[in-house]
């Protein structure tokens, strides 16, 4: 059985696009079962529809409690028999309700070399800090923000004439390579977690 992915997005969806293409050209043996956005205007929804993938908008604004929003997400993903959840520019913090529903089966991509520069403005924060190297991290999601076991990282140099925008653009190119590769690694199985280390087969 081909593993089924569920993608959560909030915006542009360029990482979603990279995953769609990796599935399309056979680099990734998986089916994208569902794309959920918490933002009705997310550009990524259009990308998913163009690829013939089912989409759903679940707005966090419709729920008073974070847990109830998370429950609605879980229900939709379960209804689509999702094996692995991929957060791709999903800008909401998930509670234990969601994380416990998919143990060791939620991935996130973050535009810095974690644990440096967690949060919503990682590229700008790295640039302001004066880091000489930044990059991308794909990690398993646990209850701590941007802190689960690291599956894959790739570094990107910060150049003297970079702006936060040029740095973000170069990191993004690396994200598009890293995310499909990290998903492939996780789906291949045979890995284990030792302490907080992801140890591949
Ligand atoms: C990406 O750079 C992703 O790493 C980042 O949001 C962007 C989404 O772009 N995620 C985070 O900062 C999570 N903390 P995309 O919608 O084009 O994939």
PDB file of C-alpha atoms and ligand atoms in Angstrom:
ATOM      1  CA  UNK A   1       0.000   0.000   0.000  1.00  0.00           C
ATOM      2  CA  UNK A   2       1.319   3.433  -0.917  1.00  0.00           C
ATOM      3  CA  UNK A   3       1.631   5.583   2.214  1.00  0.00           C
ATOM      4  CA  UNK A   4      -0.846   8.427   2.448  1.00  0.00           C
ATOM      5  CA  UNK A   5       0.285  11.958   3.247  1.00  0.00           C
ATOM      6  CA  UNK A   6      -1.797  14.746   4.755  1.00  0.00           C
ATOM      7  CA  UNK A   7      -0.387  18.238   4.300  1.00  0.00           C
ATOM      8  CA  UNK A   8      -1.195  21.233   6.490  1.00  0.00           C
ATOM      9  CA  UNK A   9      -0.553  24.681   5.054  1.00  0.00           C
ATOM     10  CA  UNK A  10      -1.295  28.317   5.833  1.00  0.00           C
ATOM     11  CA  UNK A  11       0.014  30.163   2.797  1.00  0.00           C
ATOM     12  CA  UNK A  12       1.885  30.120  -0.496  1.00  0.00           C
ATOM     13  CA  UNK A  13       2.494  26.374  -0.570  1.00  0.00           C
ATOM     14  CA  UNK A  14       5.832  26.220  -2.364  1.00  0.00           C
ATOM     15  CA  UNK A  15       6.924  23.294  -0.186  1.00  0.00           C
ATOM     16  CA  UNK A  16       3.637  21.600  -0.962  1.00  0.00           C
ATOM     17  CA  UNK A  17       4.461  22.138  -4.653  1.00  0.00           C
ATOM     18  CA  UNK A  18       7.904  20.557  -4.185  1.00  0.00           C
ATOM     19  CA  UNK A  19       6.264  17.513  -2.579  1.00  0.00           C
ATOM     20  CA  UNK A  20       3.651  17.295  -5.356  1.00  0.00           C
ATOM     21  CA  UNK A  21       6.487  17.295  -7.899  1.00  0.00           C
ATOM     22  CA  UNK A  22       8.508  14.690  -6.016  1.00  0.00           C
ATOM     23  CA  UNK A  23       5.472  12.403  -5.945  1.00  0.00           C
ATOM     24  CA  UNK A  24       4.822  13.162  -9.617  1.00  0.00           C
ATOM     25  CA  UNK A  25       8.298  12.229 -10.829  1.00  0.00           C
ATOM     26  CA  UNK A  26       8.622   9.158  -8.624  1.00  0.00           C
ATOM     27  CA  UNK A  27      11.233  10.477  -6.163  1.00  0.00           C
ATOM     28  CA  UNK A  28       8.627   9.966  -3.472  1.00  0.00           C
ATOM     29  CA  UNK A  29       6.436   6.888  -3.383  1.00  0.00           C
ATOM     30  CA  UNK A  30       3.375   8.287  -1.662  1.00  0.00           C
ATOM     31  CA  UNK A  31      -0.118   9.591  -2.251  1.00  0.00           C
ATOM     32  CA  UNK A  32      -1.123  13.064  -1.129  1.00  0.00           C
ATOM     33  CA  UNK A  33      -4.508  12.196   0.344  1.00  0.00           C
ATOM     34  CA  UNK A  34      -5.501  15.648   1.588  1.00  0.00           C
ATOM     35  CA  UNK A  35      -4.305  19.250   1.882  1.00  0.00           C
ATOM     36  CA  UNK A  36      -5.795  21.282   4.732  1.00  0.00           C
ATOM     37  CA  UNK A  37      -5.375  25.032   5.096  1.00  0.00           C
ATOM     38  CA  UNK A  38      -6.438  27.109   8.072  1.00  0.00           C
ATOM     39  CA  UNK A  39      -6.531  30.119   5.732  1.00  0.00           C
ATOM     40  CA  UNK A  40      -9.150  30.222   2.975  1.00  0.00           C
ATOM     41  CA  UNK A  41      -6.903  32.512   0.888  1.00  0.00           C
ATOM     42  CA  UNK A  42      -3.798  30.297   0.990  1.00  0.00           C
ATOM     43  CA  UNK A  43      -2.149  30.119  -2.442  1.00  0.00           C
ATOM     44  CA  UNK A  44      -1.242  26.512  -1.794  1.00  0.00           C
ATOM     45  CA  UNK A  45      -4.890  25.481  -2.104  1.00  0.00           C
ATOM     46  CA  UNK A  46      -4.817  26.405  -5.773  1.00  0.00           C
ATOM     47  CA  UNK A  47      -1.616  24.395  -6.296  1.00  0.00           C
ATOM     48  CA  UNK A  48      -3.259  21.354  -4.702  1.00  0.00           C
ATOM     49  CA  UNK A  49      -6.432  21.697  -6.775  1.00  0.00           C
ATOM     50  CA  UNK A  50      -4.358  22.033  -9.951  1.00  0.00           C
ATOM     51  CA  UNK A  51      -2.741  18.715  -9.078  1.00  0.00           C
ATOM     52  CA  UNK A  52      -6.133  17.103  -8.512  1.00  0.00           C
ATOM     53  CA  UNK A  53      -5.627  16.776  -4.763  1.00  0.00           C
ATOM     54  CA  UNK A  54      -8.521  17.066  -2.350  1.00  0.00           C
ATOM     55  CA  UNK A  55      -8.457  20.243  -0.249  1.00  0.00           C
ATOM     56  CA  UNK A  56     -10.188  21.412   2.884  1.00  0.00           C
ATOM     57  CA  UNK A  57     -10.272  24.743   4.701  1.00  0.00           C
ATOM     58  CA  UNK A  58     -10.562  24.453   8.462  1.00  0.00           C
ATOM     59  CA  UNK A  59     -10.327  27.926   9.957  1.00  0.00           C
ATOM     60  CA  UNK A  60      -8.916  28.183  13.458  1.00  0.00           C
ATOM     61  CA  UNK A  61     -11.175  31.226  13.900  1.00  0.00           C
ATOM     62  CA  UNK A  62     -14.201  28.936  13.980  1.00  0.00           C
ATOM     63  CA  UNK A  63     -12.992  27.353  17.228  1.00  0.00           C
ATOM     64  CA  UNK A  64     -12.759  28.954  20.630  1.00  0.00           C
ATOM     65  CA  UNK A  65     -10.323  26.405  21.983  1.00  0.00           C
ATOM     66  CA  UNK A  66      -7.134  25.266  20.266  1.00  0.00           C
ATOM     67  CA  UNK A  67      -7.955  21.675  21.216  1.00  0.00           C
ATOM     68  CA  UNK A  68     -11.227  21.774  19.311  1.00  0.00           C
ATOM     69  CA  UNK A  69      -9.504  23.099  16.191  1.00  0.00           C
ATOM     70  CA  UNK A  70      -6.963  20.293  16.528  1.00  0.00           C
ATOM     71  CA  UNK A  71      -9.754  17.727  16.921  1.00  0.00           C
ATOM     72  CA  UNK A  72     -11.327  18.894  13.669  1.00  0.00           C
ATOM     73  CA  UNK A  73      -7.958  18.509  11.893  1.00  0.00           C
ATOM     74  CA  UNK A  74      -7.462  15.011  13.306  1.00  0.00           C
ATOM     75  CA  UNK A  75     -10.930  13.947  12.266  1.00  0.00           C
ATOM     76  CA  UNK A  76     -10.396  15.078   8.664  1.00  0.00           C
ATOM     77  CA  UNK A  77      -6.966  13.442   8.416  1.00  0.00           C
ATOM     78  CA  UNK A  78      -8.283  10.187   9.892  1.00  0.00           C
ATOM     79  CA  UNK A  79     -11.246  10.210   7.500  1.00  0.00           C
ATOM     80  CA  UNK A  80      -8.678  10.334   4.669  1.00  0.00           C
ATOM     81  CA  UNK A  81      -6.624   7.518   6.222  1.00  0.00           C
ATOM     82  CA  UNK A  82      -3.478   9.633   6.479  1.00  0.00           C
ATOM     83  CA  UNK A  83      -0.311   7.828   7.624  1.00  0.00           C
ATOM     84  CA  UNK A  84       2.071  10.793   7.810  1.00  0.00           C
ATOM     85  CA  UNK A  85       1.221  14.442   8.438  1.00  0.00           C
ATOM     86  CA  UNK A  86       3.504  17.064   6.872  1.00  0.00           C
ATOM     87  CA  UNK A  87       3.360  20.637   8.124  1.00  0.00           C
ATOM     88  CA  UNK A  88       4.368  22.818   5.197  1.00  0.00           C
ATOM     89  CA  UNK A  89       4.269  26.436   6.248  1.00  0.00           C
ATOM     90  CA  UNK A  90       1.469  25.732   8.712  1.00  0.00           C
ATOM     91  CA  UNK A  91       1.597  28.659  11.116  1.00  0.00           C
ATOM     92  CA  UNK A  92      -0.510  27.399  14.030  1.00  0.00           C
ATOM     93  CA  UNK A  93       0.804  25.766  17.183  1.00  0.00           C
ATOM     94  CA  UNK A  94      -0.610  22.284  17.648  1.00  0.00           C
ATOM     95  CA  UNK A  95      -1.689  20.932  21.030  1.00  0.00           C
ATOM     96  CA  UNK A  96      -1.166  17.466  22.505  1.00  0.00           C
ATOM     97  CA  UNK A  97      -4.597  16.519  21.114  1.00  0.00           C
ATOM     98  CA  UNK A  98      -3.134  16.589  17.613  1.00  0.00           C
ATOM     99  CA  UNK A  99       0.364  15.388  18.427  1.00  0.00           C
ATOM    100  CA  UNK A 100      -0.853  12.351  20.379  1.00  0.00           C
ATOM    101  CA  UNK A 101      -3.176  11.393  17.516  1.00  0.00           C
ATOM    102  CA  UNK A 102      -0.189  10.847  15.154  1.00  0.00           C
ATOM    103  CA  UNK A 103       2.680   9.612  17.319  1.00  0.00           C
ATOM    104  CA  UNK A 104       6.039  10.036  15.540  1.00  0.00           C
ATOM    105  CA  UNK A 105       4.114  10.652  12.328  1.00  0.00           C
ATOM    106  CA  UNK A 106       4.155  14.446  12.044  1.00  0.00           C
ATOM    107  CA  UNK A 107       6.927  16.275  10.195  1.00  0.00           C
ATOM    108  CA  UNK A 108       7.649  19.989  10.091  1.00  0.00           C
ATOM    109  CA  UNK A 109       9.970  22.073   7.956  1.00  0.00           C
ATOM    110  CA  UNK A 110      11.652  25.072   9.533  1.00  0.00           C
ATOM    111  CA  UNK A 111      13.844  27.665   7.780  1.00  0.00           C
ATOM    112  CA  UNK A 112      16.867  27.645  10.118  1.00  0.00           C
ATOM    113  CA  UNK A 113      19.315  25.208  11.627  1.00  0.00           C
ATOM    114  CA  UNK A 114      17.383  24.330  14.782  1.00  0.00           C
ATOM    115  CA  UNK A 115      17.725  24.761  17.706  1.00  0.00           C
ATOM    116  CA  UNK A 116      18.879  28.176  16.460  1.00  0.00           C
ATOM    117  CA  UNK A 117      16.118  30.622  15.561  1.00  0.00           C
ATOM    118  CA  UNK A 118      12.834  28.863  16.288  1.00  0.00           C
ATOM    119  CA  UNK A 119       9.600  30.777  15.705  1.00  0.00           C
ATOM    120  CA  UNK A 120       7.833  32.468  12.836  1.00  0.00           C
ATOM    121  CA  UNK A 121      10.676  34.721  11.549  1.00  0.00           C
ATOM    122  CA  UNK A 122      13.655  32.392  11.440  1.00  0.00           C
ATOM    123  CA  UNK A 123      15.364  33.796   8.330  1.00  0.00           C
ATOM    124  CA  UNK A 124      15.123  37.411   9.524  1.00  0.00           C
ATOM    125  CA  UNK A 125      16.234  36.428  13.024  1.00  0.00           C
ATOM    126  CA  UNK A 126      19.328  34.612  11.687  1.00  0.00           C
ATOM    127  CA  UNK A 127      20.204  37.590   9.482  1.00  0.00           C
ATOM    128  CA  UNK A 128      19.752  40.112  12.320  1.00  0.00           C
ATOM    129  CA  UNK A 129      21.792  37.963  14.666  1.00  0.00           C
ATOM    130  CA  UNK A 130      24.651  38.032  12.184  1.00  0.00           C
ATOM    131  CA  UNK A 131      24.826  34.260  11.742  1.00  0.00           C
ATOM    132  CA  UNK A 132      27.262  33.262   8.985  1.00  0.00           C
ATOM    133  CA  UNK A 133      25.480  29.996   8.296  1.00  0.00           C
ATOM    134  CA  UNK A 134      21.798  29.190   8.449  1.00  0.00           C
ATOM    135  CA  UNK A 135      19.710  26.607   6.632  1.00  0.00           C
ATOM    136  CA  UNK A 136      16.775  24.277   6.877  1.00  0.00           C
ATOM    137  CA  UNK A 137      15.616  21.638   9.348  1.00  0.00           C
ATOM    138  CA  UNK A 138      13.029  18.917   8.877  1.00  0.00           C
ATOM    139  CA  UNK A 139      12.042  17.414  12.228  1.00  0.00           C
ATOM    140  CA  UNK A 140       9.476  15.193  13.880  1.00  0.00           C
ATOM    141  CA  UNK A 141       6.946  17.260  15.787  1.00  0.00           C
ATOM    142  CA  UNK A 142       6.475  16.923  19.525  1.00  0.00           C
ATOM    143  CA  UNK A 143       4.760  19.188  22.045  1.00  0.00           C
ATOM    144  CA  UNK A 144       7.684  21.617  22.196  1.00  0.00           C
ATOM    145  CA  UNK A 145       7.747  24.278  19.487  1.00  0.00           C
ATOM    146  CA  UNK A 146      10.310  23.626  16.712  1.00  0.00           C
ATOM    147  CA  UNK A 147      12.102  21.104  18.890  1.00  0.00           C
ATOM    148  CA  UNK A 148      11.368  17.468  17.938  1.00  0.00           C
ATOM    149  CA  UNK A 149      13.991  14.962  16.705  1.00  0.00           C
ATOM    150  CA  UNK A 150      15.839  16.226  13.632  1.00  0.00           C
ATOM    151  CA  UNK A 151      15.430  14.071  10.519  1.00  0.00           C
ATOM    152  CA  UNK A 152      17.488  16.140   8.114  1.00  0.00           C
ATOM    153  CA  UNK A 153      19.303  19.467   7.918  1.00  0.00           C
ATOM    154  CA  UNK A 154      20.986  21.394   5.137  1.00  0.00           C
ATOM    155  CA  UNK A 155      23.122  24.478   5.588  1.00  0.00           C
ATOM    156  CA  UNK A 156      22.961  27.717   3.625  1.00  0.00           C
ATOM    157  CA  UNK A 157      25.701  30.369   3.939  1.00  0.00           C
ATOM    158  CA  UNK A 158      24.672  33.890   4.911  1.00  0.00           C
ATOM    159  CA  UNK A 159      26.466  36.175   2.453  1.00  0.00           C
ATOM    160  CA  UNK A 160      27.757  39.658   3.325  1.00  0.00           C
ATOM    161  CA  UNK A 161      25.353  41.385   0.946  1.00  0.00           C
ATOM    162  CA  UNK A 162      22.311  39.247   1.852  1.00  0.00           C
ATOM    163  CA  UNK A 163      19.071  40.849   2.956  1.00  0.00           C
ATOM    164  CA  UNK A 164      16.522  38.832   4.967  1.00  0.00           C
ATOM    165  CA  UNK A 165      14.686  38.343   1.669  1.00  0.00           C
ATOM    166  CA  UNK A 166      17.623  37.068  -0.411  1.00  0.00           C
ATOM    167  CA  UNK A 167      18.621  34.743   2.435  1.00  0.00           C
ATOM    168  CA  UNK A 168      15.045  33.431   2.735  1.00  0.00           C
ATOM    169  CA  UNK A 169      14.949  32.776  -1.020  1.00  0.00           C
ATOM    170  CA  UNK A 170      18.155  30.694  -0.940  1.00  0.00           C
ATOM    171  CA  UNK A 171      16.963  28.783   2.117  1.00  0.00           C
ATOM    172  CA  UNK A 172      13.662  28.102   0.359  1.00  0.00           C
ATOM    173  CA  UNK A 173      15.455  26.462  -2.587  1.00  0.00           C
ATOM    174  CA  UNK A 174      17.133  24.147  -0.090  1.00  0.00           C
ATOM    175  CA  UNK A 175      13.776  23.476   1.637  1.00  0.00           C
ATOM    176  CA  UNK A 176      12.345  22.226  -1.641  1.00  0.00           C
ATOM    177  CA  UNK A 177      15.110  19.636  -1.881  1.00  0.00           C
ATOM    178  CA  UNK A 178      15.134  18.722   1.801  1.00  0.00           C
ATOM    179  CA  UNK A 179      11.447  18.124   2.461  1.00  0.00           C
ATOM    180  CA  UNK A 180      10.778  15.389  -0.117  1.00  0.00           C
ATOM    181  CA  UNK A 181      14.046  13.715   0.899  1.00  0.00           C
ATOM    182  CA  UNK A 182      13.138  13.783   4.604  1.00  0.00           C
ATOM    183  CA  UNK A 183       9.680  12.366   3.890  1.00  0.00           C
ATOM    184  CA  UNK A 184      11.306   9.591   1.860  1.00  0.00           C
ATOM    185  CA  UNK A 185      13.620   8.769   4.768  1.00  0.00           C
ATOM    186  CA  UNK A 186      10.760   8.606   7.269  1.00  0.00           C
ATOM    187  CA  UNK A 187       8.536   6.522   4.989  1.00  0.00           C
ATOM    188  CA  UNK A 188      11.393   4.099   4.314  1.00  0.00           C
ATOM    189  CA  UNK A 189      11.068   3.045   7.965  1.00  0.00           C
ATOM    190  CA  UNK A 190      13.623   1.114   9.986  1.00  0.00           C
ATOM    191  CA  UNK A 191      14.684   4.259  11.892  1.00  0.00           C
ATOM    192  CA  UNK A 192      14.601   4.693  15.636  1.00  0.00           C
ATOM    193  CA  UNK A 193      14.689   7.491  18.178  1.00  0.00           C
ATOM    194  CA  UNK A 194      17.513   7.359  20.729  1.00  0.00           C
ATOM    195  CA  UNK A 195      17.139  10.087  23.323  1.00  0.00           C
ATOM    196  CA  UNK A 196      16.207  12.883  20.979  1.00  0.00           C
ATOM    197  CA  UNK A 197      18.289  11.557  18.059  1.00  0.00           C
ATOM    198  CA  UNK A 198      16.666  10.288  14.875  1.00  0.00           C
ATOM    199  CA  UNK A 199      18.820   7.334  13.839  1.00  0.00           C
ATOM    200  CA  UNK A 200      18.223   6.095  10.279  1.00  0.00           C
ATOM    201  CA  UNK A 201      18.454   2.444   9.393  1.00  0.00           C
TER     202      UNK A 201
HETATM  203  C1  LIG B   1       8.727  28.050   4.608  1.00  0.00           C
HETATM  204  O1  LIG B   1       9.893  28.828   4.545  1.00  0.00           O
HETATM  205  C2  LIG B   1       8.708  27.215   5.882  1.00  0.00           C
HETATM  206  O2  LIG B   1       9.969  26.715   6.224  1.00  0.00           O
HETATM  207  C3  LIG B   1       8.234  28.234   6.886  1.00  0.00           C
HETATM  208  O3  LIG B   1       7.201  28.894   6.212  1.00  0.00           O
HETATM  209  C4  LIG B   1       7.487  28.932   4.815  1.00  0.00           C
HETATM  210  C5  LIG B   1       6.291  28.417   4.044  1.00  0.00           C
HETATM  211  O4  LIG B   1       6.484  28.575   2.676  1.00  0.00           O
HETATM  212  N1  LIG B   1       7.778  27.609   8.095  1.00  0.00           N
HETATM  213  C6  LIG B   1       8.002  28.125   9.318  1.00  0.00           C
HETATM  214  O5  LIG B   1       8.553  29.204   9.496  1.00  0.00           O
HETATM  215  C7  LIG B   1       7.490  27.295  10.467  1.00  0.00           C
HETATM  216  N2  LIG B   1       7.932  27.827  11.720  1.00  0.00           N
HETATM  217  P1  LIG B   1       5.592  27.780   1.623  1.00  0.00           P
HETATM  218  O6  LIG B   1       4.140  28.060   2.004  1.00  0.00           O
HETATM  219  O7  LIG B   1       5.932  28.414   0.301  1.00  0.00           O
HETATM  220  O8  LIG B   1       5.949  26.326   1.702  1.00  0.00           O
END
